[in-house]
Coordinates of C-alpha atoms in Angstrom, one line a residue:
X279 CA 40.8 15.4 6.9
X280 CA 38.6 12.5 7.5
X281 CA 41.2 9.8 9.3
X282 CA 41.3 6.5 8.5
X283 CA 41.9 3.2 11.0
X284 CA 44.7 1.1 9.7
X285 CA 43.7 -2.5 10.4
X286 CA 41.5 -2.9 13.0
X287 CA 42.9 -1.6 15.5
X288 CA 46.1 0.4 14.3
X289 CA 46.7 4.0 14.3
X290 CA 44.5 6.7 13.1
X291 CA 46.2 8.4 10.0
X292 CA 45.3 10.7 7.1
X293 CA 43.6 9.7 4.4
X294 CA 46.9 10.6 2.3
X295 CA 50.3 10.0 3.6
X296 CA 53.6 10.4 1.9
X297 CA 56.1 8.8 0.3
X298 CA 59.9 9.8 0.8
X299 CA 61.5 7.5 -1.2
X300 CA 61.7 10.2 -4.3
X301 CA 63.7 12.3 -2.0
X302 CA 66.7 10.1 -2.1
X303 CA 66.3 7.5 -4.8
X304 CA 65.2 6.5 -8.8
X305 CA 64.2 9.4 -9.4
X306 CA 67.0 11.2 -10.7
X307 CA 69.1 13.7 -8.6
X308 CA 67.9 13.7 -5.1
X309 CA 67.5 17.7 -3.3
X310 CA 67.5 16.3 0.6
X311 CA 66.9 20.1 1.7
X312 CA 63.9 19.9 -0.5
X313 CA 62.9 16.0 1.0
X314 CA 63.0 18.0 4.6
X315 CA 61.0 21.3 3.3
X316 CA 58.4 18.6 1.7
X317 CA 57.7 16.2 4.7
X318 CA 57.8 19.4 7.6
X319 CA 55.3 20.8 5.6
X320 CA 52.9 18.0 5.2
X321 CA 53.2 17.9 9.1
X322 CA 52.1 21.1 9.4
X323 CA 49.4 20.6 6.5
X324 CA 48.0 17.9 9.5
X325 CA 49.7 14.6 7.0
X326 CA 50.8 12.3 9.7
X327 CA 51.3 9.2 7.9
X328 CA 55.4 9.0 6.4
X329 CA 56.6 5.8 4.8
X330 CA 60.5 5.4 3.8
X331 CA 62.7 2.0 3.6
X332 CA 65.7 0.9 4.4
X333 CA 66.8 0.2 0.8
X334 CA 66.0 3.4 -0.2
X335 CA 69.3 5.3 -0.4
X336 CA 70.1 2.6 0.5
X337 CA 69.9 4.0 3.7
X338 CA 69.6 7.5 3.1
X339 CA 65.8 8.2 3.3
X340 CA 65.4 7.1 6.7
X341 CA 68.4 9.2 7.8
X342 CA 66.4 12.0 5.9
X343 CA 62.9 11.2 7.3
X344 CA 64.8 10.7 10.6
X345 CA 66.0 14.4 10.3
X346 CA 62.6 15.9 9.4
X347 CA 60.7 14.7 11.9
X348 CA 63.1 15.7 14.8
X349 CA 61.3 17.0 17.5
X350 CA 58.0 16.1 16.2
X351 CA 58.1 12.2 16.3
X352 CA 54.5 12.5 18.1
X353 CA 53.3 14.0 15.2
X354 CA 54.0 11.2 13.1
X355 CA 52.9 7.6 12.4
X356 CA 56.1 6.7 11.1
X357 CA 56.3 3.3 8.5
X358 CA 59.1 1.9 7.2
X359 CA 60.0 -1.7 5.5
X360 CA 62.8 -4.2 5.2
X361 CA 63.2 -7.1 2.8
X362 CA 65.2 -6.0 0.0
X363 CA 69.3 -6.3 0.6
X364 CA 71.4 -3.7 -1.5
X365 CA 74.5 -4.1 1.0
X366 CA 75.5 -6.8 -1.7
X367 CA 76.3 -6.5 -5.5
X368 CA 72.5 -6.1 -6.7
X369 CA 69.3 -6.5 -4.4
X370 CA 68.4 -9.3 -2.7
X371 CA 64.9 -11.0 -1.2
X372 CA 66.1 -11.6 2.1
X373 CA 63.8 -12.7 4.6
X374 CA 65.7 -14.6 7.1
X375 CA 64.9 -14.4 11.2
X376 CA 68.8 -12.9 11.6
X377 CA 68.2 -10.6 9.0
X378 CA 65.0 -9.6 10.6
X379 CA 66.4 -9.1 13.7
X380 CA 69.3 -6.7 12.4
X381 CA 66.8 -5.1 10.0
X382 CA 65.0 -3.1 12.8
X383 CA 67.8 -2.2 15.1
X384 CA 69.6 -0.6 12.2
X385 CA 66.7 1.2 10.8
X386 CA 65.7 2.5 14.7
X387 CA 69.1 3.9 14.5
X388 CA 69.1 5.8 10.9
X389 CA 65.5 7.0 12.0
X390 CA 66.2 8.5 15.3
X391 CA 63.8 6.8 17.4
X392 CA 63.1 4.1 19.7
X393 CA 60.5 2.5 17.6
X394 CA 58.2 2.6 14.1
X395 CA 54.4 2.5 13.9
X396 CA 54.3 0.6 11.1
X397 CA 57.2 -2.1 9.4
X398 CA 56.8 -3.8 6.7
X399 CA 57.9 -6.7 4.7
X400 CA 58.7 -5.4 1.6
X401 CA 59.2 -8.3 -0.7
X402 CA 58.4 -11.8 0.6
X403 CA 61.5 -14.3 0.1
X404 CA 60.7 -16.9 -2.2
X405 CA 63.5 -19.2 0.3
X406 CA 61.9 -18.4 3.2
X407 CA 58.5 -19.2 4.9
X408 CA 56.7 -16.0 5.5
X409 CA 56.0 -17.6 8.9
X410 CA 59.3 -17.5 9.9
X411 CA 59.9 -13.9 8.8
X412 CA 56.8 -13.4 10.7
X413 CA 57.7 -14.8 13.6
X414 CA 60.7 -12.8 14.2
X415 CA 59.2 -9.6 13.6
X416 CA 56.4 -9.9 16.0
X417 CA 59.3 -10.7 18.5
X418 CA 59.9 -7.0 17.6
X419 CA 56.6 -5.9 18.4
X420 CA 56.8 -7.8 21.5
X421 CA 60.4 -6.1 22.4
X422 CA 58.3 -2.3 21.8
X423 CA 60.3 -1.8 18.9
X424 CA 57.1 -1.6 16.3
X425 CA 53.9 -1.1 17.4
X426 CA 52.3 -2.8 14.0
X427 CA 52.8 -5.1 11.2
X428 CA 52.7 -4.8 7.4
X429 CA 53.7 -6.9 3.8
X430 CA 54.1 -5.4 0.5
X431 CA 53.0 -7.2 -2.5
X432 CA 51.8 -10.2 -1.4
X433 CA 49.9 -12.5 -3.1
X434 CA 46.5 -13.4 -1.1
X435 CA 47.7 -16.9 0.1
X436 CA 51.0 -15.0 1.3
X437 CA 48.7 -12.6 3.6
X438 CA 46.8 -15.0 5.0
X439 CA 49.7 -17.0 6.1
X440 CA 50.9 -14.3 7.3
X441 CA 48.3 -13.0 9.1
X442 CA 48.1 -16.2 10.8
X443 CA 51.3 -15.8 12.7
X444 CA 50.3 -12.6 13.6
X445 CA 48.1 -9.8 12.7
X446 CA 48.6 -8.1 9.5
X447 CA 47.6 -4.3 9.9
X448 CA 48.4 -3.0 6.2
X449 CA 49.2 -4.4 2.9
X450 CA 51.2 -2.0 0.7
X451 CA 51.0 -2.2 -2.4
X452 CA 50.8 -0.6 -5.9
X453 CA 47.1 1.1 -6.6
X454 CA 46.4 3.2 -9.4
X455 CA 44.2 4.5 -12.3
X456 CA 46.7 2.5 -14.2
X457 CA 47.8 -0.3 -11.7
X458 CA 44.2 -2.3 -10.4
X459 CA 46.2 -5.5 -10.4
X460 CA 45.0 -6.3 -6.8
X461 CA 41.6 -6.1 -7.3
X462 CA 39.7 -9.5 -6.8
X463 CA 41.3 -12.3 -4.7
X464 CA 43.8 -9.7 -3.3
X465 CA 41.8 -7.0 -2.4
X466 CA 38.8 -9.4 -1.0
X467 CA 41.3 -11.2 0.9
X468 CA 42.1 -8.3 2.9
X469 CA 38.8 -6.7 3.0
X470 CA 38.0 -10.2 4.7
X471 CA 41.0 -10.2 7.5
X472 CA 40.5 -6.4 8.2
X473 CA 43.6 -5.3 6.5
X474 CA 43.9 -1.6 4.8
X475 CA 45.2 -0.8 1.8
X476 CA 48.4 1.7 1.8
X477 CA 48.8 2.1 -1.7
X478 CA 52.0 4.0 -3.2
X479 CA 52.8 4.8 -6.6
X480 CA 48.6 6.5 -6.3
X481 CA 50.2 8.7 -9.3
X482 CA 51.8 6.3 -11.4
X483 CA 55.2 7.3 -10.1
X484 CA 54.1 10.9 -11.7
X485 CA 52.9 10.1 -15.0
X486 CA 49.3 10.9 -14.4
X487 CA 50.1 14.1 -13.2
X488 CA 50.3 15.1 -16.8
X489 CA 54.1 15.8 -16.4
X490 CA 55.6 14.1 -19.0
X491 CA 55.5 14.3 -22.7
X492 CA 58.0 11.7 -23.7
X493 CA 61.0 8.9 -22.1
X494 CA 63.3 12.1 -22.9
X495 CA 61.5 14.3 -19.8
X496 CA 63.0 11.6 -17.4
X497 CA 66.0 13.2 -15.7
X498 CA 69.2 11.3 -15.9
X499 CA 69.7 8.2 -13.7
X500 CA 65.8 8.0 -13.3
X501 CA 64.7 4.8 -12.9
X502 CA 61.4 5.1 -14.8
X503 CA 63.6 5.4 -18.0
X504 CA 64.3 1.8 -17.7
X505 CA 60.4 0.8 -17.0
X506 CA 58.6 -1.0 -19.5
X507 CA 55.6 1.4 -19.0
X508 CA 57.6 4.5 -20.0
X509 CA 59.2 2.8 -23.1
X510 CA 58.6 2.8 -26.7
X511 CA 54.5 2.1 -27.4
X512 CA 54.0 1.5 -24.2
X513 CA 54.4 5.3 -23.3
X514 CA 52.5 6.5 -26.1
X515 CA 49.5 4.3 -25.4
X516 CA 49.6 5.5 -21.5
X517 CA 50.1 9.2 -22.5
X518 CA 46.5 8.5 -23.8
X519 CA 45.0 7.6 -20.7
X520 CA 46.6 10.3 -19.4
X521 CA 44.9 12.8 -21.9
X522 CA 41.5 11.3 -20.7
X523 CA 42.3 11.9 -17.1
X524 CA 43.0 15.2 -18.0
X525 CA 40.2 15.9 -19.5
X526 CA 38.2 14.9 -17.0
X527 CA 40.0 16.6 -14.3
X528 CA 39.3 19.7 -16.7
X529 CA 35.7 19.4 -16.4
X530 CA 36.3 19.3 -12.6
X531 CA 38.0 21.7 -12.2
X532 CA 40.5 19.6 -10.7
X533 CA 43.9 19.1 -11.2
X534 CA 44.9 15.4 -12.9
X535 CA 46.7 14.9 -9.6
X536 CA 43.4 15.3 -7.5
X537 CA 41.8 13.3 -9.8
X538 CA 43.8 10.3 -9.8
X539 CA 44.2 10.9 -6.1
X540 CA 40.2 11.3 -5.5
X541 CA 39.5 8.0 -7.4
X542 CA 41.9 6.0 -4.8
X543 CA 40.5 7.6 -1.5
X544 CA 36.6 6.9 -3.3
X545 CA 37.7 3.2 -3.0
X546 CA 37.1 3.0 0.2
X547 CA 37.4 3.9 3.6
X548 CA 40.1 0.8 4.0
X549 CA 42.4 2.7 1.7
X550 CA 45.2 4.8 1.9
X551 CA 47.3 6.9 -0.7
X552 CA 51.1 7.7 -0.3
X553 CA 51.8 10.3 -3.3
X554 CA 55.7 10.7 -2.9
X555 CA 56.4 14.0 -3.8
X556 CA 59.7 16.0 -3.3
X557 CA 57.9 19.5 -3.8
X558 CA 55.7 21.7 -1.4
X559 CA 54.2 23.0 -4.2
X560 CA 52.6 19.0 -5.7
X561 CA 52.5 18.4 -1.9
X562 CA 49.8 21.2 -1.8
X563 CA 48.3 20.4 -5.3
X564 CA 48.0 17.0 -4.1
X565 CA 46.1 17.6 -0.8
X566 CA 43.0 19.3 -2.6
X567 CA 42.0 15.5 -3.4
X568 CA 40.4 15.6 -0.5
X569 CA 38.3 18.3 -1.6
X570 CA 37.1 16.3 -5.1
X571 CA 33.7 14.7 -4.6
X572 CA 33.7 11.7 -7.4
X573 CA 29.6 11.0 -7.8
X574 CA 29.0 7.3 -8.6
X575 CA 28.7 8.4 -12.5
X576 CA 32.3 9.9 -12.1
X577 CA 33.6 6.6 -11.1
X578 CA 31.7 4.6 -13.5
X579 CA 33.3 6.8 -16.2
X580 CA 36.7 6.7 -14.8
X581 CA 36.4 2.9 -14.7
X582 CA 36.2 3.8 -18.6
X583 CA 38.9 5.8 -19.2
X584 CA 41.1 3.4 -16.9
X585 CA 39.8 -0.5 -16.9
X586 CA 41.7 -2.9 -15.1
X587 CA 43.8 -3.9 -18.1
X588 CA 44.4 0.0 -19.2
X589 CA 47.8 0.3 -18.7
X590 CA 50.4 -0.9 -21.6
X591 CA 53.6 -2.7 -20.1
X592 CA 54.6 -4.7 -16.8
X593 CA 55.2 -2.0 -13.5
X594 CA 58.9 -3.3 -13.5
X595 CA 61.5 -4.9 -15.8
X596 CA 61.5 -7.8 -13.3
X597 CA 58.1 -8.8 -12.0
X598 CA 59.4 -12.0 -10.4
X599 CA 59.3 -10.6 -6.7
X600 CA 56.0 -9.1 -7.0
X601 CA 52.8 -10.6 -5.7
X602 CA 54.5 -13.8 -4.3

Protein backbone atom coordinates (compact mmCIF):
# COMPACT_ATOMS: atom_id res chain seq x y z
CA UNK A 1 0.00 0.00 0.00
CA UNK A 2 1.14 3.45 -0.89
CA UNK A 3 1.37 5.26 2.80
CA UNK A 4 0.11 8.47 3.37
CA UNK A 5 1.77 11.43 5.79
CA UNK A 6 -0.87 12.69 8.16
CA UNK A 7 -0.24 16.39 8.47
CA UNK A 8 3.00 17.46 7.90
CA UNK A 9 4.82 15.82 9.86
CA UNK A 10 2.63 13.00 11.59
CA UNK A 11 2.74 9.32 11.21
CA UNK A 12 2.97 7.40 8.12
CA UNK A 13 -0.39 5.32 7.79
CA UNK A 14 -2.29 3.29 5.21
CA UNK A 15 -4.13 4.74 2.71
CA UNK A 16 -7.27 2.98 4.47
CA UNK A 17 -7.62 2.60 8.11
CA UNK A 18 -10.54 1.33 10.09
CA UNK A 19 -13.20 2.15 11.97
CA UNK A 20 -14.23 0.23 15.23
CA UNK A 21 -16.96 1.93 16.28
CA UNK A 22 -19.51 -0.69 14.43
CA UNK A 23 -18.02 -3.30 16.69
CA UNK A 24 -19.69 -1.97 19.81
CA UNK A 25 -22.30 0.63 18.89
CA UNK A 26 -25.43 1.90 16.39
CA UNK A 27 -25.28 -0.60 14.60
CA UNK A 28 -27.43 -3.14 16.00
CA UNK A 29 -26.06 -6.09 18.07
CA UNK A 30 -22.46 -5.80 18.61
CA UNK A 31 -20.20 -9.47 18.07
CA UNK A 32 -16.78 -8.17 20.10
CA UNK A 33 -15.12 -11.65 19.11
CA UNK A 34 -15.85 -10.66 15.63
CA UNK A 35 -14.55 -6.63 16.36
CA UNK A 36 -11.12 -8.55 17.56
CA UNK A 37 -11.05 -11.22 14.51
CA UNK A 38 -11.70 -7.88 12.14
CA UNK A 39 -9.00 -5.38 13.50
CA UNK A 40 -6.05 -8.52 14.04
CA UNK A 41 -6.67 -9.10 10.65
CA UNK A 42 -6.37 -5.83 9.08
CA UNK A 43 -2.93 -5.76 11.13
CA UNK A 44 -1.83 -8.58 9.47
CA UNK A 45 -3.34 -7.35 5.98
CA UNK A 46 -0.41 -4.35 6.78
CA UNK A 47 -3.80 -1.69 7.91
CA UNK A 48 -2.12 0.24 10.66
CA UNK A 49 -4.31 3.05 11.10
CA UNK A 50 -7.40 2.15 13.96
CA UNK A 51 -9.75 4.89 15.14
CA UNK A 52 -12.28 4.22 18.12
CA UNK A 53 -13.79 6.94 20.82
CA UNK A 54 -14.48 7.14 23.99
CA UNK A 55 -18.31 7.53 23.51
CA UNK A 56 -18.49 4.64 21.64
CA UNK A 57 -19.83 1.92 23.90
CA UNK A 58 -19.66 4.27 25.69
CA UNK A 59 -16.52 3.02 26.58
CA UNK A 60 -16.55 -0.30 25.17
CA UNK A 61 -14.72 0.13 21.83
CA UNK A 62 -11.59 1.27 23.27
CA UNK A 63 -11.57 -1.59 25.83
CA UNK A 64 -12.13 -3.77 22.59
CA UNK A 65 -9.53 -1.96 20.33
CA UNK A 66 -7.36 -2.09 23.57
CA UNK A 67 -7.74 -5.95 23.55
CA UNK A 68 -6.95 -6.48 19.87
CA UNK A 69 -3.96 -4.79 19.62
CA UNK A 70 -2.34 -6.35 22.74
CA UNK A 71 1.10 -7.15 22.00
CA UNK A 72 1.17 -5.34 18.78
CA UNK A 73 0.74 -1.68 19.91
CA UNK A 74 3.91 -0.99 17.56
CA UNK A 75 2.02 -2.07 14.79
CA UNK A 76 -0.48 0.39 15.21
CA UNK A 77 -1.17 4.23 14.85
CA UNK A 78 -3.72 4.21 17.24
CA UNK A 79 -6.59 7.44 17.11
CA UNK A 80 -9.05 7.99 19.30
CA UNK A 81 -11.43 11.24 20.18
CA UNK A 82 -13.14 12.80 23.11
CA UNK A 83 -15.83 15.49 23.14
CA UNK A 84 -19.06 13.96 23.34
CA UNK A 85 -20.27 13.09 27.22
CA UNK A 86 -22.83 9.97 27.49
CA UNK A 87 -21.85 9.59 31.36
CA UNK A 88 -25.03 11.88 31.74
CA UNK A 89 -28.80 11.33 30.65
CA UNK A 90 -28.21 12.05 26.72
CA UNK A 91 -24.82 13.29 25.14
CA UNK A 92 -23.30 16.19 25.72
CA UNK A 93 -20.61 18.79 23.84
CA UNK A 94 -18.27 19.11 26.42
CA UNK A 95 -15.12 20.79 25.82
CA UNK A 96 -13.97 22.02 28.96
CA UNK A 97 -9.96 22.05 30.09
CA UNK A 98 -11.00 19.57 33.32
CA UNK A 99 -12.80 17.51 31.09
CA UNK A 100 -9.87 17.46 28.76
CA UNK A 101 -7.68 16.56 31.14
CA UNK A 102 -9.76 13.50 32.54
CA UNK A 103 -10.62 12.60 28.89
CA UNK A 104 -7.15 11.18 28.06
CA UNK A 105 -6.20 9.56 31.34
CA UNK A 106 -9.37 7.55 31.16
CA UNK A 107 -9.16 6.55 27.59
CA UNK A 108 -5.05 5.63 28.13
CA UNK A 109 -6.51 3.32 30.62
CA UNK A 110 -9.55 1.50 28.57
CA UNK A 111 -6.89 1.36 25.67
CA UNK A 112 -4.08 -0.28 27.38
CA UNK A 113 -1.37 1.99 26.63
CA UNK A 114 0.67 4.78 27.75
CA UNK A 115 -0.26 7.08 24.92
CA UNK A 116 -2.42 7.54 21.35
CA UNK A 117 -1.06 8.67 18.04
CA UNK A 118 -3.76 10.53 17.21
CA UNK A 119 -6.79 12.34 19.64
CA UNK A 120 -9.26 14.10 18.54
CA UNK A 121 -11.80 16.57 19.25
CA UNK A 122 -14.88 15.09 18.31
CA UNK A 123 -17.40 17.77 18.40
CA UNK A 124 -16.39 21.38 19.12
CA UNK A 125 -18.43 22.93 22.21
CA UNK A 126 -20.50 25.61 21.15
CA UNK A 127 -19.71 27.11 25.23
CA UNK A 128 -16.32 26.74 24.99
CA UNK A 129 -13.44 28.49 22.99
CA UNK A 130 -11.77 25.87 20.93
CA UNK A 131 -8.63 27.58 22.21
CA UNK A 132 -9.11 26.58 25.44
CA UNK A 133 -9.86 22.95 24.60
CA UNK A 134 -6.80 23.34 22.64
CA UNK A 135 -4.80 24.43 25.04
CA UNK A 136 -5.25 21.72 27.37
CA UNK A 137 -4.78 19.07 25.02
CA UNK A 138 -1.49 20.09 23.71
CA UNK A 139 -0.53 20.08 27.54
CA UNK A 140 -1.12 16.33 26.77
CA UNK A 141 1.08 16.18 23.99
CA UNK A 142 3.60 17.93 26.02
CA UNK A 143 3.09 15.32 29.06
CA UNK A 144 3.81 12.28 26.09
CA UNK A 145 0.46 11.27 26.38
CA UNK A 146 -0.51 11.91 22.45
CA UNK A 147 1.93 12.31 20.08
CA UNK A 148 -0.69 14.36 17.57
CA UNK A 149 -3.70 16.48 17.40
CA UNK A 150 -6.97 16.16 15.49
CA UNK A 151 -10.99 17.94 15.34
CA UNK A 152 -13.83 16.40 13.87
CA UNK A 153 -16.30 18.41 12.06
CA UNK A 154 -15.14 21.62 12.19
CA UNK A 155 -16.15 24.35 10.37
CA UNK A 156 -13.03 26.13 8.51
CA UNK A 157 -12.88 29.16 11.02
CA UNK A 158 -12.98 26.50 13.90
CA UNK A 159 -9.67 24.79 12.33
CA UNK A 160 -7.90 27.62 11.84
CA UNK A 161 -8.38 28.70 15.34
CA UNK A 162 -7.47 25.81 16.24
CA UNK A 163 -4.57 25.27 14.50
CA UNK A 164 -3.38 28.40 15.84
CA UNK A 165 -3.00 27.17 19.34
CA UNK A 166 -1.36 24.35 18.11
CA UNK A 167 -0.90 22.23 15.10
CA UNK A 168 -3.79 20.50 13.72
CA UNK A 169 -2.54 17.07 12.11
CA UNK A 170 -6.06 15.67 10.86
CA UNK A 171 -9.53 16.75 10.37
CA UNK A 172 -12.05 13.87 10.63
CA UNK A 173 -14.75 14.14 9.06
CA UNK A 174 -17.59 12.68 6.97
CA UNK A 175 -16.55 12.08 3.06
CA UNK A 176 -18.45 10.19 0.72
CA UNK A 177 -19.98 9.52 -2.74
CA UNK A 178 -23.01 10.78 -0.97
CA UNK A 179 -21.60 13.19 1.80
CA UNK A 180 -19.10 16.11 -0.24
CA UNK A 181 -20.36 18.64 2.27
CA UNK A 182 -16.68 19.71 3.00
CA UNK A 183 -15.70 20.48 -0.22
CA UNK A 184 -14.80 24.28 -0.81
CA UNK A 185 -13.99 26.55 2.21
CA UNK A 186 -13.40 23.34 4.30
CA UNK A 187 -11.40 21.26 2.31
CA UNK A 188 -9.22 24.40 0.97
CA UNK A 189 -8.84 25.42 4.39
CA UNK A 190 -6.99 22.42 5.25
CA UNK A 191 -5.31 21.77 2.09
CA UNK A 192 -3.88 25.42 2.94
CA UNK A 193 -2.66 24.61 6.78
CA UNK A 194 -1.30 21.05 5.73
CA UNK A 195 -4.02 19.14 7.37
CA UNK A 196 -5.26 15.50 5.94
CA UNK A 197 -8.39 14.41 5.58
CA UNK A 198 -9.44 11.15 7.73
CA UNK A 199 -12.73 10.61 6.49
CA UNK A 200 -15.14 7.97 8.07
CA UNK A 201 -18.52 6.91 7.11
CA UNK A 202 -16.26 6.48 3.22
CA UNK A 203 -19.32 3.88 2.67
CA UNK A 204 -22.22 5.77 3.73
CA UNK A 205 -22.30 3.90 6.98
CA UNK A 206 -22.85 0.73 4.52
CA UNK A 207 -25.43 1.80 2.17
CA UNK A 208 -23.28 2.05 -0.87
CA UNK A 209 -22.12 -1.28 -0.47
CA UNK A 210 -25.34 -2.26 -2.09
CA UNK A 211 -26.45 -3.95 1.19
CA UNK A 212 -29.73 -2.77 1.79
CA UNK A 213 -32.93 -2.91 0.03
CA UNK A 214 -35.18 -1.14 2.33
CA UNK A 215 -35.38 0.77 6.31
CA UNK A 216 -36.62 -2.98 7.16
CA UNK A 217 -32.83 -4.59 6.44
CA UNK A 218 -31.66 -2.40 9.44
CA UNK A 219 -31.18 -4.75 12.43
CA UNK A 220 -32.98 -3.82 15.60
CA UNK A 221 -31.57 -0.95 17.77
CA UNK A 222 -29.57 0.33 14.59
CA UNK A 223 -29.14 3.69 14.57
CA UNK A 224 -29.41 4.25 10.84
CA UNK A 225 -33.22 3.37 11.27
CA UNK A 226 -33.68 6.63 12.89
CA UNK A 227 -31.51 8.72 10.11
CA UNK A 228 -33.20 10.96 7.86
CA UNK A 229 -31.17 9.45 4.87
CA UNK A 230 -32.61 5.95 5.39
CA UNK A 231 -36.25 7.08 5.82
CA UNK A 232 -39.22 7.33 3.73
CA UNK A 233 -38.20 9.06 0.06
CA UNK A 234 -35.21 9.82 1.20
CA UNK A 235 -34.06 6.02 1.02
CA UNK A 236 -35.69 5.42 -2.18
CA UNK A 237 -34.07 8.31 -3.91
CA UNK A 238 -30.40 7.15 -2.40
CA UNK A 239 -31.11 3.49 -3.37
CA UNK A 240 -30.85 5.14 -6.80
CA UNK A 241 -27.55 6.39 -6.55
CA UNK A 242 -26.69 3.33 -5.31
CA UNK A 243 -27.94 1.38 -8.40
CA UNK A 244 -25.61 3.78 -10.50
CA UNK A 245 -22.63 2.93 -8.33
CA UNK A 246 -23.29 -0.34 -8.95
CA UNK A 247 -23.40 -0.33 -12.21
CA UNK A 248 -20.47 1.26 -12.60
CA UNK A 249 -18.52 -0.86 -10.24
CA UNK A 250 -20.02 -3.66 -12.65
CA UNK A 251 -18.33 -2.41 -15.55
CA UNK A 252 -15.20 -2.51 -13.36
CA UNK A 253 -15.24 -5.32 -12.30
CA UNK A 254 -15.21 -3.90 -8.98
CA UNK A 255 -17.07 -4.42 -6.16
CA UNK A 256 -19.52 -1.13 -5.10
CA UNK A 257 -17.40 -1.09 -2.01
CA UNK A 258 -14.07 -0.56 -4.05
CA UNK A 259 -15.63 1.73 -5.91
CA UNK A 260 -16.86 4.11 -3.41
CA UNK A 261 -13.65 3.39 -1.58
CA UNK A 262 -11.37 4.10 -4.94
CA UNK A 263 -13.21 7.49 -5.52
CA UNK A 264 -12.13 8.77 -1.83
CA UNK A 265 -8.37 7.63 -1.93
CA UNK A 266 -8.41 9.38 -5.97
CA UNK A 267 -9.09 12.56 -3.99
CA UNK A 268 -5.94 12.94 -3.05
CA UNK A 269 -2.89 11.98 -1.47
CA UNK A 270 -4.03 14.29 1.79
CA UNK A 271 -6.85 11.78 2.25
CA UNK A 272 -7.59 8.99 4.23
CA UNK A 273 -10.57 6.41 4.37
CA UNK A 274 -11.70 4.66 7.67
CA UNK A 275 -14.44 1.86 6.34
CA UNK A 276 -15.71 0.46 9.79
CA UNK A 277 -16.42 -2.95 9.14
CA UNK A 278 -17.05 -5.73 11.75
CA UNK A 279 -16.38 -8.62 9.09
CA UNK A 280 -12.98 -10.10 7.70
CA UNK A 281 -14.73 -10.95 4.84
CA UNK A 282 -15.87 -6.70 3.78
CA UNK A 283 -12.47 -6.02 5.55
CA UNK A 284 -10.94 -7.97 2.53
CA UNK A 285 -13.51 -6.82 -0.06
CA UNK A 286 -12.80 -3.51 1.05
CA UNK A 287 -8.88 -3.59 0.70
CA UNK A 288 -8.98 -4.33 -3.23
CA UNK A 289 -9.75 -0.38 -3.43
CA UNK A 290 -6.46 -0.10 -3.56
CA UNK A 291 -6.21 -2.10 -6.60
CA UNK A 292 -9.08 0.20 -8.67
CA UNK A 293 -7.40 2.63 -10.93
CA UNK A 294 -10.28 5.52 -11.40
CA UNK A 295 -8.99 7.32 -15.01
CA UNK A 296 -9.87 11.02 -14.99
CA UNK A 297 -13.16 10.09 -17.18
CA UNK A 298 -14.08 7.61 -14.32
CA UNK A 299 -14.20 10.43 -11.92
CA UNK A 300 -15.82 12.89 -14.13
CA UNK A 301 -18.56 10.40 -14.48
CA UNK A 302 -18.76 9.54 -10.92
CA UNK A 303 -18.99 13.22 -10.20
CA UNK A 304 -22.40 12.48 -12.29
CA UNK A 305 -23.81 9.76 -10.67
CA UNK A 306 -22.91 11.51 -7.19
CA UNK A 307 -22.90 15.55 -7.35
CA UNK A 308 -22.31 17.36 -4.37
CA UNK A 309 -26.02 17.80 -3.61
CA UNK A 310 -26.81 13.85 -4.50
CA UNK A 311 -27.76 12.58 -1.41
CA UNK A 312 -31.63 13.08 -0.19
CA UNK A 313 -31.89 13.96 3.70
CA UNK A 314 -29.58 15.58 6.50
CA UNK A 315 -26.49 12.83 7.79
CA UNK A 316 -28.16 13.03 11.30
CA UNK A 317 -31.60 13.88 12.99
CA UNK A 318 -29.70 16.67 14.77
CA UNK A 319 -27.18 18.53 12.66
CA UNK A 320 -26.71 21.29 15.22
CA UNK A 321 -23.13 19.95 16.49
CA UNK A 322 -21.88 19.45 13.11
CA UNK A 323 -19.48 21.72 11.27
CA UNK A 324 -19.38 24.40 14.13
Amino acid sequence: MNARTLGTDGPTVTPLGLGCMGMSDFYGSPDEQAGIDTIQRALDLGVNLLDTADMYGPHTNERLVGRAIDGRRDDVVLATKFGIDRNGDGRAINGRPDYVRSSIHDSLERLGVDHVDLWYQHRVDPDVPVEETWGAMAEQVEAGKVRFLGISEAAADTVRRAHATHPVTALQTEYSLWSRDIEGEILDTIRELGITLVGYAPLGRGFLTGRFESPSDFPDGDWRADSPRFQGDNFDRNLDLVRAVEAFADERGASPAQVALAWVLHEGDDVVAIPGTTSVHHLQDNMGALDVELSAEDLARLDEIAPHDAAAGDRYSDMSSVGI
